[in-house]
């Protein structure tokens, strides 16, 4: 069944929507789908997965298990994914039975940094200078201009995992060996002015809507803070980022929510220049603020896009800041896990606490997020600083 044919008639509320993966993104997707009156089915092997816990159905099998996939397509009238490392063959198997958005082919591009960069080029969007390292020859052929650089595994990296900063050829060779000599991408290490991301949602009919540009702060490779409106981004640069994201989506005939991360660089003439970093074929951590600060969330747009319901241009109704709550916060007082003082945070105006229902905290684990909204950016900044002080957060 082709994606466009499958989407010709909308899958209406009352139907069951399936999602591959049961993490926090799946959980927020399930919440949005249920608000619209859908039933939900999650496939995730983990019995305590955040989305599985709140879904009508939870298929607890491996992502490639034929019986699990058959059960999901039996239960669900339309299916999506909440993480990009879901095996693309699983999505293709499901697509033989049910409409699947985004399609396995699009997800496959996003799973591989080399394919992803080749796709950026096809869409006419620049990215950081890079080389693909597959073997000893391609390692030796890396130009000196890429050093100092960042070596990234082509597949399965997230939250800065599978990356190494290398300054010279000896470090590069050692880092590549330490990664098991798997296919990697070496990127030139760029002097970033700032980082931003853009979320678009595209329907099977080609209609594409977008959120305002988000300004993101990463700490140790993990997203820490998202701010909207982006304080340091000119309207021209924002428009350019949105146009790039739409071009990237359209050139792979994408259906669903897509996030593109960009680096902003000094263009050498006192202006700013944009390069694409990577993309995610799903709602994104930098778009969590849309739940509380926009009139339609990224998760609702995913529901609309995959079911063939109308997409509408979302509107930001409040300036906001999103703070990620990592497991580290549970260990501020020492080695024993201790729940942060949520009551103190919730006593502040305009705080929206989202916890993902994960049973144990670990350093670096995304346990939840806090969105702060207010009448203006200054008020949001003040509340963010107060919330950060309550929690012992350094970046806000
Ligand atoms: P995630 O999927 O969680 O966004 P990731 O593990 O896929 O992260 P990247 O987005 O590639 O990793 O990199 C994480 C962060 O490392 C970036 O947001 C940026 O802060 C920094 N970084 C990555 N590549 C470069 C580069 N070429 N030059 C300078 N900084 C970089
Ligand atoms: Mg990233």
XYZ file of N, CA and C in Angstrom, residues 59-261:
609
model
N 2.247 -4.100 22.981
C 2.784 -5.339 22.410
C 4.232 -5.429 22.873
N 4.527 -6.422 23.718
C 5.865 -6.503 24.324
C 6.744 -7.501 23.590
N 7.209 -7.085 22.403
C 8.120 -7.956 21.662
C 9.258 -7.112 21.117
N 10.235 -7.805 20.572
C 11.328 -7.135 19.876
C 10.761 -6.438 18.626
N 11.490 -5.412 18.148
C 10.984 -4.624 17.014
C 10.902 -5.401 15.709
N 11.663 -6.504 15.619
C 11.640 -7.268 14.364
C 10.850 -8.565 14.504
N 10.246 -8.783 15.653
C 9.505 -10.024 15.891
C 8.275 -10.082 14.972
N 8.216 -11.083 14.072
C 7.103 -11.126 13.103
C 5.729 -11.158 13.783
N 5.627 -11.899 14.893
C 4.329 -11.989 15.576
C 3.951 -10.639 16.186
N 4.937 -9.954 16.732
C 4.687 -8.632 17.322
C 4.246 -7.640 16.263
N 4.928 -7.660 15.126
C 4.574 -6.735 14.042
C 3.178 -7.054 13.513
N 2.878 -8.347 13.407
C 1.547 -8.749 12.919
C 0.474 -8.281 13.900
N 0.766 -8.413 15.178
C -0.200 -7.996 16.212
C -0.421 -6.478 16.149
N 0.668 -5.723 15.966
C 0.530 -4.268 15.914
C -0.308 -3.866 14.696
N -0.068 -4.502 13.555
C -0.837 -4.087 12.372
C -2.284 -4.572 12.442
N -2.523 -5.605 13.233
C -3.900 -6.051 13.476
C -4.636 -5.022 14.339
N -3.922 -4.525 15.360
C -4.552 -3.598 16.313
C -4.737 -2.195 15.737
N -3.724 -1.714 14.972
C -3.668 -0.291 14.624
C -4.036 -0.036 13.169
N -4.782 1.034 12.949
C -5.181 1.396 11.581
C -4.164 2.304 10.900
N -3.266 2.908 11.672
C -2.163 3.702 11.106
C -1.031 3.625 12.117
N 0.214 3.660 11.605
C 1.357 3.391 12.490
C 2.463 4.426 12.272
N 3.128 4.801 13.381
C 4.267 5.712 13.312
C 5.394 5.160 14.175
N 6.471 5.937 14.255
C 7.597 5.520 15.092
C 8.006 6.677 15.988
N 8.551 6.344 17.145
C 8.954 7.416 18.060
C 10.458 7.515 18.174
N 11.203 6.612 17.557
C 12.669 6.754 17.577
C 13.228 6.299 16.245
N 14.361 6.919 15.838
C 14.818 6.672 14.478
C 15.585 5.381 14.325
N 15.940 4.743 15.440
C 16.697 3.512 15.288
C 15.823 2.269 15.243
N 14.523 2.454 15.106
C 13.645 1.313 14.858
C 14.079 0.730 13.517
N 14.259 -0.601 13.446
C 14.768 -1.157 12.186
C 13.839 -0.795 11.012
N 14.447 -0.213 9.974
C 13.647 0.189 8.810
C 12.884 -1.000 8.208
N 13.466 -2.237 8.206
C 12.691 -3.370 7.663
C 11.381 -3.608 8.434
N 11.390 -3.306 9.738
C 10.153 -3.489 10.518
C 9.078 -2.537 9.997
N 9.484 -1.293 9.694
C 8.505 -0.319 9.174
C 8.002 -0.750 7.799
N 8.903 -1.326 7.014
C 8.477 -1.768 5.663
C 7.510 -2.954 5.781
N 7.755 -3.847 6.737
C 6.835 -4.973 6.963
C 5.453 -4.446 7.338
N 5.438 -3.488 8.258
C 4.162 -2.915 8.702
C 3.461 -2.203 7.549
N 4.253 -1.533 6.673
C 3.677 -0.739 5.583
C 2.954 -1.619 4.561
N 3.270 -2.929 4.565
C 2.558 -3.831 3.655
C 1.121 -4.031 4.130
N 0.874 -3.729 5.395
C -0.457 -3.952 5.985
C -1.226 -2.668 6.261
N -0.497 -1.655 6.693
C -1.135 -0.428 7.193
C -0.378 0.808 6.713
N -1.052 1.980 6.672
C -0.291 3.190 6.391
C 0.742 3.447 7.491
N 1.970 3.697 7.083
C 3.056 3.959 8.032
C 3.678 5.309 7.691
N 3.762 6.188 8.661
C 4.398 7.482 8.445
C 5.240 7.836 9.675
N 6.492 8.274 9.515
C 7.206 8.381 8.254
C 7.524 7.006 7.661
N 7.804 6.975 6.361
C 8.076 5.717 5.666
C 9.447 5.179 6.065
N 9.593 3.856 5.959
C 10.857 3.193 6.301
C 12.031 3.787 5.537
N 11.832 4.184 4.280
C 12.947 4.712 3.480
C 13.460 6.025 4.064
N 12.548 6.876 4.520
C 12.949 8.166 5.104
C 13.665 7.922 6.432
N 13.134 7.013 7.221
C 13.760 6.706 8.512
C 15.159 6.136 8.277
N 15.290 5.305 7.236
C 16.602 4.699 6.933
C 17.640 5.779 6.633
N 17.249 6.831 5.930
C 18.191 7.927 5.635
C 18.669 8.560 6.940
N 17.735 8.795 7.849
C 18.069 9.473 9.112
C 18.892 8.585 10.041
N 18.872 7.268 9.802
C 19.608 6.347 10.679
C 21.097 6.340 10.389
N 21.479 6.893 9.278
C 22.868 6.802 8.849
C 23.394 8.201 8.542
N 24.389 8.641 9.323
C 24.867 10.026 9.153
C 25.398 10.291 7.750
N 25.998 9.281 7.123
C 26.527 9.490 5.769
C 25.361 9.688 4.792
N 24.336 8.856 4.910
C 23.168 8.990 4.022
C 22.440 10.315 4.279
N 22.397 10.681 5.547
C 21.720 11.909 5.956
C 22.402 13.132 5.316
N 23.740 13.135 5.360
C 24.477 14.272 4.780
C 24.326 14.288 3.262
N 24.308 13.113 2.662
C 24.102 13.043 1.206
C 22.714 13.589 0.871
N 21.763 13.318 1.749
C 20.408 13.844 1.504
C 20.355 15.362 1.659
N 21.074 15.896 2.641
C 21.127 17.362 2.792
C 21.631 17.977 1.478
N 22.664 17.358 0.903
C 23.229 17.882 -0.352
C 22.173 17.829 -1.461
N 21.435 16.722 -1.537
C 20.365 16.600 -2.549
C 19.333 17.707 -2.393
N 19.078 18.072 -1.129
C 18.063 19.105 -0.855
C 18.646 20.509 -0.988
N 19.944 20.595 -1.310
C 20.578 21.902 -1.482
C 20.878 22.606 -0.171
N 21.072 21.817 0.903
C 21.319 22.401 2.235
C 22.752 22.076 2.655
N 23.568 23.098 3.000
C 24.952 22.820 3.380
C 25.066 22.148 4.739
N 26.126 21.334 4.933
C 26.409 20.781 6.271
C 27.895 20.977 6.553
N 28.359 20.566 7.725
C 29.772 20.737 8.093
C 30.640 19.941 7.116
N 31.843 20.437 6.795
C 32.761 19.639 5.971
C 33.000 18.286 6.648
N 33.000 17.200 5.874
C 33.111 15.867 6.488
C 33.709 14.861 5.516
N 34.090 13.719 6.069
C 34.515 12.582 5.250
C 33.933 11.330 5.883
N 33.613 10.353 5.042
C 33.124 9.073 5.556
C 34.313 8.131 5.683
N 34.460 7.516 6.857
C 35.563 6.567 7.082
C 34.979 5.155 7.152
N 35.379 4.347 6.155
C 34.842 2.982 6.088
C 35.921 1.931 6.344
N 37.187 2.300 6.015
C 38.279 1.328 6.077
C 39.596 2.094 6.195
N 40.705 1.357 6.194
C 42.027 1.987 6.369
C 42.309 3.005 5.266
N 41.843 2.723 4.048
C 42.117 3.634 2.919
C 41.384 4.963 3.114
N 40.088 4.879 3.449
C 39.334 6.127 3.618
C 39.810 6.889 4.856
N 40.349 6.147 5.844
C 40.925 6.807 7.018
C 42.175 7.597 6.600
N 43.024 6.961 5.812
C 44.273 7.611 5.377
C 43.982 8.796 4.460
N 42.861 8.729 3.736
C 42.551 9.765 2.745
C 41.877 11.005 3.343
N 41.608 10.965 4.666
C 40.941 12.107 5.305
C 41.799 13.367 5.153
N 41.258 14.459 4.639
C 42.088 15.660 4.489
C 42.394 16.313 5.845
N 43.568 16.917 5.934
C 43.986 17.583 7.177
C 43.019 18.690 7.596
N 42.340 19.257 6.616
C 41.436 20.376 6.915
C 40.284 19.964 7.845
N 40.029 18.654 7.985
C 38.924 18.217 8.860
C 39.357 18.120 10.326
N 40.638 18.380 10.586
C 41.138 18.305 11.964
C 41.453 19.703 12.497
N 41.172 19.990 13.774
C 40.485 19.122 14.728
C 39.050 18.824 14.277
N 38.612 17.613 14.624
C 37.286 17.206 14.177
C 36.541 16.408 15.226
N 35.342 16.000 14.842
C 34.553 15.124 15.715
C 34.247 13.856 14.925
N 34.675 12.744 15.478
C 34.406 11.458 14.842
C 33.085 10.935 15.387
N 32.167 10.583 14.466
C 30.839 10.106 14.906
C 30.536 8.784 14.219
N 30.053 7.805 14.972
C 29.635 6.568 14.308
C 28.494 6.920 13.355
N 28.485 6.277 12.185
C 27.455 6.603 11.194
C 26.073 6.221 11.713
N 26.023 5.171 12.520
C 24.727 4.670 12.974
C 24.649 4.641 14.494
N 23.413 4.702 14.992
C 23.085 4.451 16.404
C 23.594 5.483 17.414
N 24.064 6.642 16.993
C 24.509 7.633 17.975
C 23.325 8.445 18.479
N 23.372 8.879 19.708
C 22.382 9.818 20.239
C 22.939 10.441 21.507
N 22.440 11.634 21.826
C 22.877 12.332 23.038
C 24.399 12.356 23.172
N 25.089 12.565 22.046
C 26.542 12.669 22.093
C 27.255 11.328 22.242
N 26.500 10.214 22.297
C 27.140 8.900 22.407
C 27.666 8.498 21.026
N 28.730 7.708 21.007
C 29.311 7.310 19.722
C 30.059 8.452 19.063
N 30.597 9.374 19.860
C 31.348 10.501 19.307
C 32.665 10.668 20.052
N 33.670 11.135 19.333
C 34.960 11.437 19.968
C 35.555 12.675 19.328
N 36.079 13.555 20.155
C 36.761 14.756 19.657
C 38.208 14.383 19.398
N 38.670 14.653 18.207
C 40.038 14.275 17.843
C 40.772 15.499 17.303
N 42.056 15.635 17.690
C 42.812 16.831 17.305
C 43.815 16.557 16.198
N 44.267 15.307 16.093
C 45.274 14.996 15.076
C 45.049 13.580 14.553
N 45.879 13.186 13.597
C 45.682 11.884 12.938
C 45.839 10.702 13.887
N 46.777 10.840 14.840
C 46.993 9.733 15.785
C 45.735 9.538 16.637
N 45.165 10.637 17.107
C 43.938 10.538 17.926
C 42.775 10.004 17.092
N 42.744 10.418 15.838
C 41.674 9.945 14.950
C 41.753 8.432 14.778
N 42.965 7.938 14.497
C 43.140 6.494 14.275
C 42.778 5.726 15.543
N 43.204 6.259 16.703
C 42.929 5.570 17.978
C 41.421 5.577 18.263
N 40.766 6.713 18.002
C 39.328 6.815 18.285
C 38.538 5.887 17.362
N 38.957 5.821 16.107
C 38.240 4.953 15.157
C 38.369 3.482 15.574
N 39.598 3.109 16.008
C 39.826 1.735 16.481
C 38.969 1.472 17.722
N 38.922 2.471 18.623
C 38.154 2.297 19.861
C 36.660 2.136 19.563
N 36.220 2.677 18.428
C 34.807 2.519 18.054
C 34.573 1.212 17.307
N 35.590 0.378 17.274
C 35.427 -0.930 16.640
C 35.582 -0.856 15.133
N 36.198 0.216 14.630
C 36.408 0.403 13.182
C 35.113 0.283 12.379
N 34.011 0.695 12.989
C 32.734 0.709 12.251
C 32.711 1.942 11.338
N 31.751 1.994 10.425
C 31.661 3.137 9.525
C 31.385 4.393 10.347
N 32.200 5.414 10.090
C 32.090 6.660 10.849
C 32.113 7.856 9.914
N 31.714 8.983 10.457
C 31.824 10.248 9.749
C 32.757 11.126 10.575
N 33.747 11.722 9.911
C 34.581 12.703 10.596
C 34.116 14.085 10.146
N 33.720 14.898 11.106
C 33.284 16.259 10.787
C 34.314 17.244 11.293
N 34.519 18.299 10.529
C 35.363 19.385 11.018
C 34.708 19.970 12.274
N 35.504 20.241 13.299
C 34.943 20.856 14.506
C 34.742 22.354 14.239
N 33.523 22.772 14.280
C 33.186 24.149 13.903
C 33.053 25.030 15.135
N 33.342 26.317 14.956
C 33.134 27.279 16.046
C 31.666 27.711 15.969
N 30.854 27.152 16.866
C 29.413 27.418 16.794
C 29.074 28.723 17.497
N 28.344 29.594 16.800
C 27.797 30.784 17.484
C 26.656 30.327 18.369
N 25.829 29.503 17.787
C 24.707 28.940 18.531
C 24.119 27.790 17.746
N 23.175 27.074 18.399
C 22.511 25.953 17.733
C 21.017 26.212 17.710
N 20.408 25.812 16.615
C 18.956 25.951 16.543
C 18.360 24.715 15.878
N 17.067 24.576 15.986
C 16.387 23.475 15.295
C 15.045 23.978 14.787
N 14.559 23.274 13.782
C 13.274 23.617 13.175
C 12.449 22.352 13.061
N 11.208 22.441 13.447
C 10.306 21.290 13.331
C 9.252 21.606 12.284
N 9.120 20.703 11.319
C 8.072 20.850 10.305
C 7.175 19.613 10.365
N 5.967 19.760 9.866
C 5.075 18.600 9.724
C 4.558 18.631 8.299
N 4.678 17.495 7.621
C 4.292 17.433 6.207
C 3.259 16.328 6.024
N 2.233 16.657 5.285
C 1.174 15.693 5.018
C 1.430 14.926 3.726
N 0.656 13.852 3.524
C 0.812 13.050 2.305
C 0.486 13.867 1.067
N -0.283 14.937 1.230
C -0.623 15.797 0.085
C 0.446 16.847 -0.184
N 1.525 16.839 0.602
C 2.625 17.780 0.369
C 2.499 19.071 1.159
N 1.365 19.270 1.834
C 1.248 20.484 2.654
C 2.265 20.411 3.802
N 2.924 21.510 4.068
C 3.979 21.494 5.096
C 3.837 22.709 6.003
N 3.736 22.486 7.305
C 3.635 23.590 8.267
C 4.863 23.531 9.179
N 5.118 24.624 9.897
C 6.340 24.658 10.707
C 6.125 25.404 12.018
N 6.984 25.099 12.976
C 7.029 25.842 14.241
C 8.063 26.945 14.116
N 8.008 27.923 15.034
C 9.084 28.917 15.029
C 10.415 28.228 15.337
N 11.481 28.865 14.958
C 12.819 28.305 15.175
C 13.132 28.245 16.674
N 13.719 27.137 17.107
C 14.100 26.967 18.511
C 15.598 27.196 18.679
N 16.001 27.912 19.694
C 17.427 28.059 20.007
C 17.773 27.070 21.116
N 18.796 26.252 20.871
C 19.104 25.148 21.786
C 20.482 25.273 22.399
N 20.566 24.913 23.662
C 21.856 24.834 24.335
C 22.116 23.371 24.681
N 23.235 22.837 24.188
C 23.628 21.462 24.514
C 24.736 21.504 25.553
N 24.682 20.618 26.496
C 25.759 20.488 27.477
C 26.234 19.045 27.433
N 27.529 18.861 27.220
C 28.120 17.520 27.104
C 27.371 16.669 26.068
N 26.998 17.317 24.952
C 26.374 16.570 23.855
C 24.891 16.300 24.048
N 24.318 16.723 25.178
C 22.888 16.470 25.437
C 22.147 17.796 25.488
N 20.969 17.829 24.871
C 20.163 19.050 24.922
C 19.858 19.400 26.382
N 20.105 20.656 26.740
C 19.828 21.098 28.111
C 18.678 22.098 28.131
N 18.716 23.084 27.221
C 17.741 24.173 27.249
C 17.279 24.506 25.830
N 15.981 24.732 25.676
C 15.432 25.240 24.410
C 14.689 26.528 24.708
N 14.917 27.528 23.853
C 14.307 28.840 24.072
C 13.560 29.269 22.811
N 12.325 29.714 22.991
C 11.512 30.194 21.870
C 10.721 31.418 22.333
N 10.692 32.533 21.563
C 11.407 32.746 20.308
C 12.918 32.725 20.531
N 13.641 32.310 19.488
C 15.094 32.231 19.552
C 15.660 33.640 19.686
N 16.331 33.934 20.811
C 16.733 35.322 21.067
C 17.812 35.859 20.127
N 18.667 34.969 19.611
C 19.828 35.455 18.850
C 19.748 35.123 17.364
N 18.542 34.917 16.875
C 18.371 34.520 15.476
C 17.561 35.591 14.750
N 18.115 36.115 13.658
C 17.401 37.154 12.914
C 16.232 36.518 12.160
N 15.212 37.317 11.833
C 14.083 36.768 11.070
C 14.532 36.168 9.736
N 15.561 36.754 9.124
C 16.050 36.240 7.834
C 16.651 34.841 8.013
N 17.473 34.698 9.073
C 18.105 33.400 9.302
C 17.043 32.356 9.664
N 16.056 32.774 10.454
C 14.977 31.852 10.831
C 14.232 31.389 9.579
N 13.940 32.326 8.680
C 13.210 31.981 7.456
C 14.033 31.021 6.597
N 15.340 31.259 6.602
C 16.224 30.380 5.827
C 16.227 28.962 6.417
N 16.255 28.862 7.749
C 16.252 27.549 8.409
C 14.948 26.806 8.102
N 13.838 27.526 8.144
C 12.543 26.894 7.858
C 12.519 26.410 6.408
N 13.013 27.242 5.492
C 13.015 26.857 4.073
C 13.883 25.614 3.863
N 15.039 25.559 4.546
C 15.916 24.378 4.424
C 15.196 23.126 4.933
N 14.551 23.241 6.096
C 13.870 22.075 6.674
C 12.754 21.597 5.749
N 12.031 22.520 5.161
C 10.938 22.132 4.256
C 11.491 21.472 2.997
N 12.621 21.987 2.520
C 13.229 21.401 1.332
C 13.711 19.972 1.638
N 14.303 19.789 2.826
C 14.780 18.455 3.234
C 13.599 17.474 3.312
N 12.479 17.942 3.862
C 11.295 17.073 3.983
C 10.711 16.748 2.603
N 10.555 17.791 1.786
C 9.904 17.581 0.482
C 10.741 16.679 -0.410
N 12.081 16.811 -0.330
C 12.915 16.052 -1.260
C 12.995 14.574 -0.897
N 12.436 14.171 0.257
C 12.313 12.717 0.479
C 10.838 12.326 0.602
N 9.978 13.177 0.109
C 8.537 12.936 0.106
C 8.069 12.495 1.502
N 8.516 13.237 2.478
C 8.346 12.880 3.884
C 6.902 13.095 4.336
N 6.389 12.183 5.149
C 5.078 12.373 5.775
C 5.252 12.239 7.287
N 4.896 13.291 8.021
C 5.005 13.259 9.475
C 5.761 14.467 9.982
N 6.128 14.390 11.261
C 6.886 15.473 11.905
C 8.377 15.189 11.714
N 9.116 16.218 11.327
C 10.558 16.093 11.097
C 11.261 17.251 11.793
N 12.355 16.938 12.485
C 13.144 18.004 13.109
C 14.513 18.066 12.451
N 14.931 19.252 12.102
C 16.287 19.438 11.555
C 17.074 20.334 12.510
N 18.247 19.847 12.929
C 19.135 20.631 13.801
C 20.157 21.362 12.943
